[in-house]
PDB file of C-alpha atoms in Angstrom:
ATOM      1  CA  ASP X  16      -0.020  -0.006  -0.031  1.00 70.00           C
ATOM      2  CA  GLN X  17       1.651   3.153  -1.250  1.00 82.00           C
ATOM      3  CA  GLN X  18       1.101   5.888   1.330  1.00 93.00           C
ATOM      4  CA  VAL X  19       2.817   8.607  -0.765  1.00 96.00           C
ATOM      5  CA  LYS X  20       2.251   8.675  -4.515  1.00 96.00           C
ATOM      6  CA  GLN X  21       3.689  10.649  -7.327  1.00 96.00           C
ATOM      7  CA  ASN X  22       1.438   9.698 -10.222  1.00 92.00           C
ATOM      8  CA  SER X  23       3.452  11.389 -12.945  1.00 95.00           C
ATOM      9  CA  PRO X  24       6.657   9.484 -13.718  1.00 95.00           C
ATOM     10  CA  SER X  25       7.922  12.243 -15.940  1.00 97.00           C
ATOM     11  CA  LEU X  26       7.319  15.909 -16.812  1.00 97.00           C
ATOM     12  CA  SER X  27       8.762  18.059 -19.571  1.00 98.00           C
ATOM     13  CA  VAL X  28       8.776  21.867 -19.340  1.00 98.00           C
ATOM     14  CA  GLN X  29      10.278  24.687 -21.405  1.00 98.00           C
ATOM     15  CA  GLU X  30      13.003  26.783 -19.827  1.00 98.00           C
ATOM     16  CA  GLY X  31      11.614  29.838 -18.093  1.00 97.00           C
ATOM     17  CA  ARG X  32       8.115  28.338 -17.589  1.00 98.00           C
ATOM     18  CA  ILE X  33       6.685  26.946 -14.387  1.00 98.00           C
ATOM     19  CA  SER X  34       7.204  23.361 -13.361  1.00 98.00           C
ATOM     20  CA  ILE X  35       4.541  21.824 -11.090  1.00 98.00           C
ATOM     21  CA  LEU X  36       5.297  18.466  -9.497  1.00 98.00           C
ATOM     22  CA  ASN X  37       2.512  16.806  -7.596  1.00 98.00           C
ATOM     23  CA  CYS X  38       2.308  14.385  -4.663  1.00 98.00           C
ATOM     24  CA  ASP X  39      -0.664  12.673  -2.975  1.00 98.00           C
ATOM     25  CA  TYR X  40      -0.745  10.940   0.360  1.00 97.00           C
ATOM     26  CA  THR X  41      -3.244   8.783   2.229  1.00 96.00           C
ATOM     27  CA  ASN X  42      -2.089   8.926   5.896  1.00 94.00           C
ATOM     28  CA  SER X  43      -3.717  11.823   7.733  1.00 94.00           C
ATOM     29  CA  MET X  44      -1.112  11.427  10.519  1.00 94.00           C
ATOM     30  CA  PHE X  45       1.706  12.761   8.308  1.00 95.00           C
ATOM     31  CA  ASP X  46       2.727  16.084   9.792  1.00 93.00           C
ATOM     32  CA  TYR X  47       5.893  17.026   7.910  1.00 95.00           C
ATOM     33  CA  PHE X  48       6.610  16.940   4.171  1.00 97.00           C
ATOM     34  CA  LEU X  49       9.801  17.284   2.197  1.00 97.00           C
ATOM     35  CA  TRP X  50      10.974  17.510  -1.421  1.00 98.00           C
ATOM     36  CA  TYR X  51      14.287  16.101  -2.567  1.00 97.00           C
ATOM     37  CA  LYS X  52      16.086  16.464  -5.908  1.00 98.00           C
ATOM     38  CA  LYS X  53      18.272  13.646  -7.301  1.00 97.00           C
ATOM     39  CA  TYR X  54      20.802  13.710 -10.122  1.00 96.00           C
ATOM     40  CA  PRO X  55      21.996  10.458 -11.638  1.00 93.00           C
ATOM     41  CA  ALA X  56      24.732   8.641  -9.630  1.00 91.00           C
ATOM     42  CA  GLU X  57      24.327  11.081  -6.707  1.00 94.00           C
ATOM     43  CA  GLY X  58      22.415  10.997  -3.443  1.00 96.00           C
ATOM     44  CA  PRO X  59      19.115  12.892  -3.051  1.00 96.00           C
ATOM     45  CA  THR X  60      19.598  16.458  -1.929  1.00 95.00           C
ATOM     46  CA  PHE X  61      17.091  18.323   0.268  1.00 95.00           C
ATOM     47  CA  LEU X  62      15.148  21.107  -1.444  1.00 97.00           C
ATOM     48  CA  ILE X  63      12.348  22.417   0.736  1.00 97.00           C
ATOM     49  CA  SER X  64      10.003  21.314   3.438  1.00 96.00           C
ATOM     50  CA  ILE X  65       6.700  22.204   5.017  1.00 96.00           C
ATOM     51  CA  SER X  66       5.003  21.524   8.338  1.00 95.00           C
ATOM     52  CA  SER X  67       1.348  20.513   8.363  1.00 94.00           C
ATOM     53  CA  ILE X  68       0.517  23.757  10.276  1.00 94.00           C
ATOM     54  CA  LYS X  69       1.354  25.680   7.153  1.00 95.00           C
ATOM     55  CA  ASP X  70      -0.116  25.653   3.642  1.00 96.00           C
ATOM     56  CA  LYS X  71       2.786  27.258   1.814  1.00 97.00           C
ATOM     57  CA  ASN X  72       6.555  27.628   2.046  1.00 97.00           C
ATOM     58  CA  GLU X  73       8.827  29.472  -0.310  1.00 98.00           C
ATOM     59  CA  ASP X  74      12.593  29.390  -0.947  1.00 97.00           C
ATOM     60  CA  GLY X  75      13.776  31.333  -3.867  1.00 97.00           C
ATOM     61  CA  ARG X  76      12.398  29.769  -7.087  1.00 98.00           C
ATOM     62  CA  PHE X  77      10.869  26.861  -5.138  1.00 98.00           C
ATOM     63  CA  THR X  78       7.511  26.916  -3.439  1.00 98.00           C
ATOM     64  CA  VAL X  79       5.662  24.018  -1.791  1.00 98.00           C
ATOM     65  CA  PHE X  80       1.943  24.149  -1.327  1.00 98.00           C
ATOM     66  CA  LEU X  81       0.055  21.804   1.115  1.00 98.00           C
ATOM     67  CA  ASN X  82      -3.636  21.064   0.866  1.00 97.00           C
ATOM     68  CA  LYS X  83      -4.485  18.950   3.888  1.00 96.00           C
ATOM     69  CA  SER X  84      -8.083  18.434   3.069  1.00 96.00           C
ATOM     70  CA  ALA X  85      -7.196  16.943  -0.325  1.00 97.00           C
ATOM     71  CA  LYS X  86      -4.033  15.236   1.085  1.00 97.00           C
ATOM     72  CA  HIS X  87      -2.020  16.766  -1.684  1.00 98.00           C
ATOM     73  CA  LEU X  88       1.143  18.728  -1.926  1.00 97.00           C
ATOM     74  CA  SER X  89       2.872  20.326  -4.912  1.00 98.00           C
ATOM     75  CA  LEU X  90       6.223  21.759  -5.713  1.00 98.00           C
ATOM     76  CA  HIS X  91       6.394  24.829  -8.001  1.00 98.00           C
ATOM     77  CA  ILE X  92       9.574  25.827  -9.666  1.00 98.00           C
ATOM     78  CA  VAL X  93       9.573  29.290 -11.242  1.00 98.00           C
ATOM     79  CA  PRO X  94      11.279  29.987 -13.580  1.00 98.00           C
ATOM     80  CA  SER X  95      12.452  26.511 -14.542  1.00 98.00           C
ATOM     81  CA  GLN X  96      16.078  26.178 -15.623  1.00 98.00           C
ATOM     82  CA  PRO X  97      17.895  23.351 -17.502  1.00 97.00           C
ATOM     83  CA  GLY X  98      19.891  22.600 -14.304  1.00 96.00           C
ATOM     84  CA  ASP X  99      16.603  21.741 -12.608  1.00 98.00           C
ATOM     85  CA  SER X 100      16.411  18.601 -14.736  1.00 98.00           C
ATOM     86  CA  ALA X 101      16.450  15.742 -12.235  1.00 98.00           C
ATOM     87  CA  VAL X 102      14.267  13.249 -10.373  1.00 97.00           C
ATOM     88  CA  TYR X 103      12.165  14.848  -7.697  1.00 98.00           C
ATOM     89  CA  PHE X 104      10.963  12.826  -4.716  1.00 97.00           C
ATOM     90  CA  CYS X 105       8.338  13.904  -2.225  1.00 97.00           C
ATOM     91  CA  ALA X 106       8.507  12.449   1.313  1.00 96.00           C
ATOM     92  CA  ALA X 107       6.236  12.525   4.373  1.00 96.00           C
ATOM     93  CA  SER X 108       6.680  11.846   8.028  1.00 93.00           C
ATOM     94  CA  ALA X 109       4.283  10.839  10.768  1.00 90.00           C
ATOM     95  CA  ILE X 110       6.920   9.537  13.138  1.00 83.00           C
ATOM     96  CA  ARG X 111      10.127  11.437  13.538  1.00 79.00           C
ATOM     97  CA  GLY X 112      12.859  10.036  11.337  1.00 80.00           C
ATOM     98  CA  LYS X 113      10.637   7.711   9.352  1.00 88.00           C
ATOM     99  CA  LEU X 114      10.278   9.231   5.961  1.00 92.00           C
ATOM    100  CA  ILE X 115       7.926   7.633   3.402  1.00 94.00           C
ATOM    101  CA  PHE X 116       8.979   8.518  -0.127  1.00 95.00           C
ATOM    102  CA  GLY X 117       6.954   8.742  -3.301  1.00 95.00           C
ATOM    103  CA  GLN X 118       8.235   6.974  -6.476  1.00 95.00           C
ATOM    104  CA  GLY X 119       9.744  10.092  -7.976  1.00 96.00           C
ATOM    105  CA  THR X 120       8.988  12.339 -11.011  1.00 97.00           C
ATOM    106  CA  GLU X 121      11.655  12.928 -13.643  1.00 97.00           C
ATOM    107  CA  LEU X 122      11.651  16.531 -14.661  1.00 98.00           C
ATOM    108  CA  SER X 123      13.226  17.603 -17.930  1.00 98.00           C
ATOM    109  CA  VAL X 124      13.640  21.280 -18.602  1.00 98.00           C
ATOM    110  CA  LYS X 125      14.261  21.990 -22.287  1.00 96.00           C
ATOM    111  CA  PRO X 126      16.271  25.111 -23.396  1.00 92.00           C
TER     112      PRO X 126
ATOM    113  CA  ASP U  12      27.560  19.475   1.523  1.00 53.00           C
ATOM    114  CA  ALA U  13      26.947  17.329   4.652  1.00 60.00           C
ATOM    115  CA  GLY U  14      30.073  15.393   5.553  1.00 91.00           C
ATOM    116  CA  ILE U  15      28.826  11.917   4.778  1.00 96.00           C
ATOM    117  CA  THR U  16      30.592   9.228   2.805  1.00 96.00           C
ATOM    118  CA  GLN U  17      29.679   5.726   1.843  1.00 98.00           C
ATOM    119  CA  SER U  18      31.990   2.790   1.070  1.00 97.00           C
ATOM    120  CA  PRO U  19      32.315   0.919  -1.165  1.00 97.00           C
ATOM    121  CA  ARG U  20      30.643   2.885  -3.931  1.00 97.00           C
ATOM    122  CA  HIS U  21      30.170  -0.140  -6.137  1.00 97.00           C
ATOM    123  CA  LYS U  22      30.143  -3.805  -5.267  1.00 97.00           C
ATOM    124  CA  VAL U  23      29.408  -7.016  -7.070  1.00 97.00           C
ATOM    125  CA  THR U  24      28.908 -10.093  -4.928  1.00 97.00           C
ATOM    126  CA  GLU U  25      27.576 -13.635  -5.171  1.00 97.00           C
ATOM    127  CA  THR U  26      24.367 -14.994  -3.788  1.00 97.00           C
ATOM    128  CA  GLY U  27      24.818 -16.279  -0.250  1.00 97.00           C
ATOM    129  CA  THR U  28      27.782 -14.168   0.688  1.00 97.00           C
ATOM    130  CA  PRO U  29      27.716 -11.652   3.528  1.00 96.00           C
ATOM    131  CA  VAL U  30      28.189  -8.004   2.596  1.00 97.00           C
ATOM    132  CA  THR U  31      28.844  -4.931   4.753  1.00 98.00           C
ATOM    133  CA  LEU U  32      28.330  -1.336   3.675  1.00 98.00           C
ATOM    134  CA  ARG U  33      29.735   1.515   5.627  1.00 98.00           C
ATOM    135  CA  CYS U  34      28.392   4.971   6.220  1.00 98.00           C
ATOM    136  CA  HIS U  35      30.694   7.533   7.836  1.00 98.00           C
ATOM    137  CA  GLN U  36      29.743  11.016   8.897  1.00 97.00           C
ATOM    138  CA  THR U  37      31.878  13.978  10.208  1.00 96.00           C
ATOM    139  CA  GLU U  38      28.880  16.023  11.414  1.00 92.00           C
ATOM    140  CA  ASN U  39      28.420  14.331  14.772  1.00 92.00           C
ATOM    141  CA  HIS U  40      24.714  14.002  14.104  1.00 93.00           C
ATOM    142  CA  ARG U  41      22.737  11.663  16.302  1.00 93.00           C
ATOM    143  CA  TYR U  42      20.355  10.278  13.684  1.00 94.00           C
ATOM    144  CA  MET U  43      21.489   7.961  10.872  1.00 96.00           C
ATOM    145  CA  TYR U  44      19.486   6.004   8.312  1.00 97.00           C
ATOM    146  CA  TRP U  45      19.842   3.306   5.648  1.00 98.00           C
ATOM    147  CA  TYR U  46      17.548   3.326   2.575  1.00 98.00           C
ATOM    148  CA  ARG U  47      17.425   1.328  -0.624  1.00 97.00           C
ATOM    149  CA  GLN U  48      16.231   2.784  -3.937  1.00 96.00           C
ATOM    150  CA  ASP U  49      14.562   0.621  -6.539  1.00 94.00           C
ATOM    151  CA  PRO U  50      12.721   1.604  -9.731  1.00 87.00           C
ATOM    152  CA  GLY U  51       9.045   2.258  -9.020  1.00 84.00           C
ATOM    153  CA  HIS U  52       9.493   2.332  -5.261  1.00 86.00           C
ATOM    154  CA  GLY U  53      11.341   5.497  -4.490  1.00 90.00           C
ATOM    155  CA  LEU U  54      13.467   5.205  -1.370  1.00 95.00           C
ATOM    156  CA  ARG U  55      12.518   2.755   1.380  1.00 95.00           C
ATOM    157  CA  LEU U  56      13.819   2.818   4.919  1.00 95.00           C
ATOM    158  CA  ILE U  57      15.784  -0.357   5.932  1.00 97.00           C
ATOM    159  CA  HIS U  58      17.076   0.524   9.447  1.00 96.00           C
ATOM    160  CA  TYR U  59      17.800   3.634  11.439  1.00 95.00           C
ATOM    161  CA  SER U  60      19.683   4.759  14.542  1.00 96.00           C
ATOM    162  CA  TYR U  61      19.012   7.362  17.141  1.00 93.00           C
ATOM    163  CA  GLY U  62      22.415   7.074  18.748  1.00 92.00           C
ATOM    164  CA  VAL U  63      25.285   4.652  19.580  1.00 94.00           C
ATOM    165  CA  LYS U  64      23.955   1.126  20.038  1.00 92.00           C
ATOM    166  CA  ASP U  65      20.363   2.464  19.499  1.00 94.00           C
ATOM    167  CA  THR U  66      18.928   1.067  16.277  1.00 95.00           C
ATOM    168  CA  ASP U  67      15.501   0.060  14.996  1.00 93.00           C
ATOM    169  CA  LYS U  68      13.847  -1.477  11.975  1.00 94.00           C
ATOM    170  CA  GLY U  69      12.403   0.285   8.995  1.00 93.00           C
ATOM    171  CA  GLU U  70       9.809  -0.918   6.484  1.00 90.00           C
ATOM    172  CA  VAL U  71      12.137  -3.327   4.549  1.00 95.00           C
ATOM    173  CA  SER U  72      14.435  -4.722   7.238  1.00 96.00           C
ATOM    174  CA  ASP U  73      14.246  -8.484   6.474  1.00 96.00           C
ATOM    175  CA  GLY U  74      17.686  -9.819   5.498  1.00 96.00           C
ATOM    176  CA  TYR U  75      19.497  -6.795   6.871  1.00 97.00           C
ATOM    177  CA  SER U  76      21.209  -5.947  10.159  1.00 97.00           C
ATOM    178  CA  VAL U  77      22.953  -2.796  11.327  1.00 97.00           C
ATOM    179  CA  SER U  78      25.409  -1.770  13.925  1.00 97.00           C
ATOM    180  CA  ARG U  79      26.406   1.595  15.362  1.00 97.00           C
ATOM    181  CA  SER U  80      29.307   1.402  17.797  1.00 96.00           C
ATOM    182  CA  LYS U  81      30.565   4.973  17.223  1.00 96.00           C
ATOM    183  CA  THR U  82      28.525   8.194  16.447  1.00 96.00           C
ATOM    184  CA  GLU U  83      30.241   8.577  13.106  1.00 97.00           C
ATOM    185  CA  ASP U  84      29.831   5.074  11.668  1.00 97.00           C
ATOM    186  CA  PHE U  85      26.669   3.153  10.744  1.00 98.00           C
ATOM    187  CA  LEU U  86      27.190  -0.229   9.164  1.00 98.00           C
ATOM    188  CA  LEU U  87      24.604  -2.118   7.109  1.00 98.00           C
ATOM    189  CA  THR U  88      25.093  -5.930   6.755  1.00 98.00           C
ATOM    190  CA  LEU U  89      23.410  -8.297   4.331  1.00 97.00           C
ATOM    191  CA  GLU U  90      23.795 -11.516   6.169  1.00 93.00           C
ATOM    192  CA  SER U  91      23.354 -13.738   3.097  1.00 96.00           C
ATOM    193  CA  ALA U  92      22.980 -11.711  -0.067  1.00 97.00           C
ATOM    194  CA  THR U  93      20.183 -12.497  -2.447  1.00 97.00           C
ATOM    195  CA  SER U  94      19.439 -11.197  -5.979  1.00 97.00           C
ATOM    196  CA  SER U  95      16.442  -9.279  -4.597  1.00 96.00           C
ATOM    197  CA  GLN U  96      18.921  -7.129  -2.657  1.00 98.00           C
ATOM    198  CA  THR U  97      20.482  -5.806  -5.810  1.00 97.00           C
ATOM    199  CA  SER U  98      19.802  -2.128  -5.356  1.00 97.00           C
ATOM    200  CA  VAL U  99      21.308   1.297  -4.708  1.00 97.00           C
ATOM    201  CA  TYR U 100      21.781   1.899  -0.961  1.00 98.00           C
ATOM    202  CA  PHE U 101      21.789   5.370   0.535  1.00 98.00           C
ATOM    203  CA  CYS U 102      22.807   6.467   3.966  1.00 98.00           C
ATOM    204  CA  ALA U 103      21.413   9.612   5.502  1.00 97.00           C
ATOM    205  CA  ILE U 104      22.057  11.760   8.604  1.00 96.00           C
ATOM    206  CA  GLU U 105      19.843  14.166  10.396  1.00 93.00           C
ATOM    207  CA  ASP U 106      20.600  16.962  12.902  1.00 84.00           C
ATOM    208  CA  GLY U 107      17.229  16.858  14.638  1.00 81.00           C
ATOM    209  CA  SER U 108      15.508  19.190  12.086  1.00 81.00           C
ATOM    210  CA  TYR U 109      13.551  16.402  10.279  1.00 84.00           C
ATOM    211  CA  GLU U 110      15.640  17.138   7.186  1.00 90.00           C
ATOM    212  CA  GLN U 111      17.847  14.249   6.206  1.00 93.00           C
ATOM    213  CA  TYR U 112      21.027  14.612   4.211  1.00 94.00           C
ATOM    214  CA  PHE U 113      22.120  11.785   2.004  1.00 96.00           C
ATOM    215  CA  GLY U 114      25.390  10.189   1.061  1.00 97.00           C
ATOM    216  CA  PRO U 115      26.418   9.481  -2.537  1.00 96.00           C
ATOM    217  CA  GLY U 116      25.143   5.877  -2.556  1.00 97.00           C
ATOM    218  CA  THR U 117      26.486   2.363  -3.042  1.00 98.00           C
ATOM    219  CA  ARG U 118      25.411   0.350  -6.069  1.00 97.00           C
ATOM    220  CA  LEU U 119      25.280  -3.285  -5.055  1.00 98.00           C
ATOM    221  CA  THR U 120      24.812  -6.137  -7.549  1.00 97.00           C
ATOM    222  CA  VAL U 121      24.122  -9.631  -6.287  1.00 97.00           C
ATOM    223  CA  THR U 122      24.768 -12.266  -9.010  1.00 96.00           C
TER     224      THR U 122
END
């Protein structure tokens, strides 16, 4: 039973436009959510996070939105750059330290 | 970058042999984690540690054991490797902020 789902395996976006990556979850006990970016042959790198007491968090070009009633979060990247091309994982936590990851979405930003 | 290294980076081994992967950190963080990454599954938690000699199981712990005798080292052992344990293994550390920082990974092939 997949508690965290990223239903789009891939996404292609033009440079300069907005990239929107989506993530759905089923466990209402999740209270902390994170996004990671992963390049090939490297470990995931932390991007941005959000607590369940908030509905939005921004860090530069990256914004995460949380809709608790829909059990949905999204990552917006504006403007998208070719260097953003990577696999993006969302993760959720109900118990400290135990992250549940989605399957990942491969983002391709075309010049 | 977080001071976290993994060794070896690549390993090929035969079914039935024991294998030990090492994670080393220079950050003196209390929390350490072992994950495996497989296509279609994202990252899944194998074992984690909250301190020296304090470890617990994650969601896919069968066939794996861990040890943490020093703050800086977290070892993952495959007691008798099987082909289903062919994967990429990532170690992560956390400073208490919920945000985990990952090592570069170990690609393990069991033939």
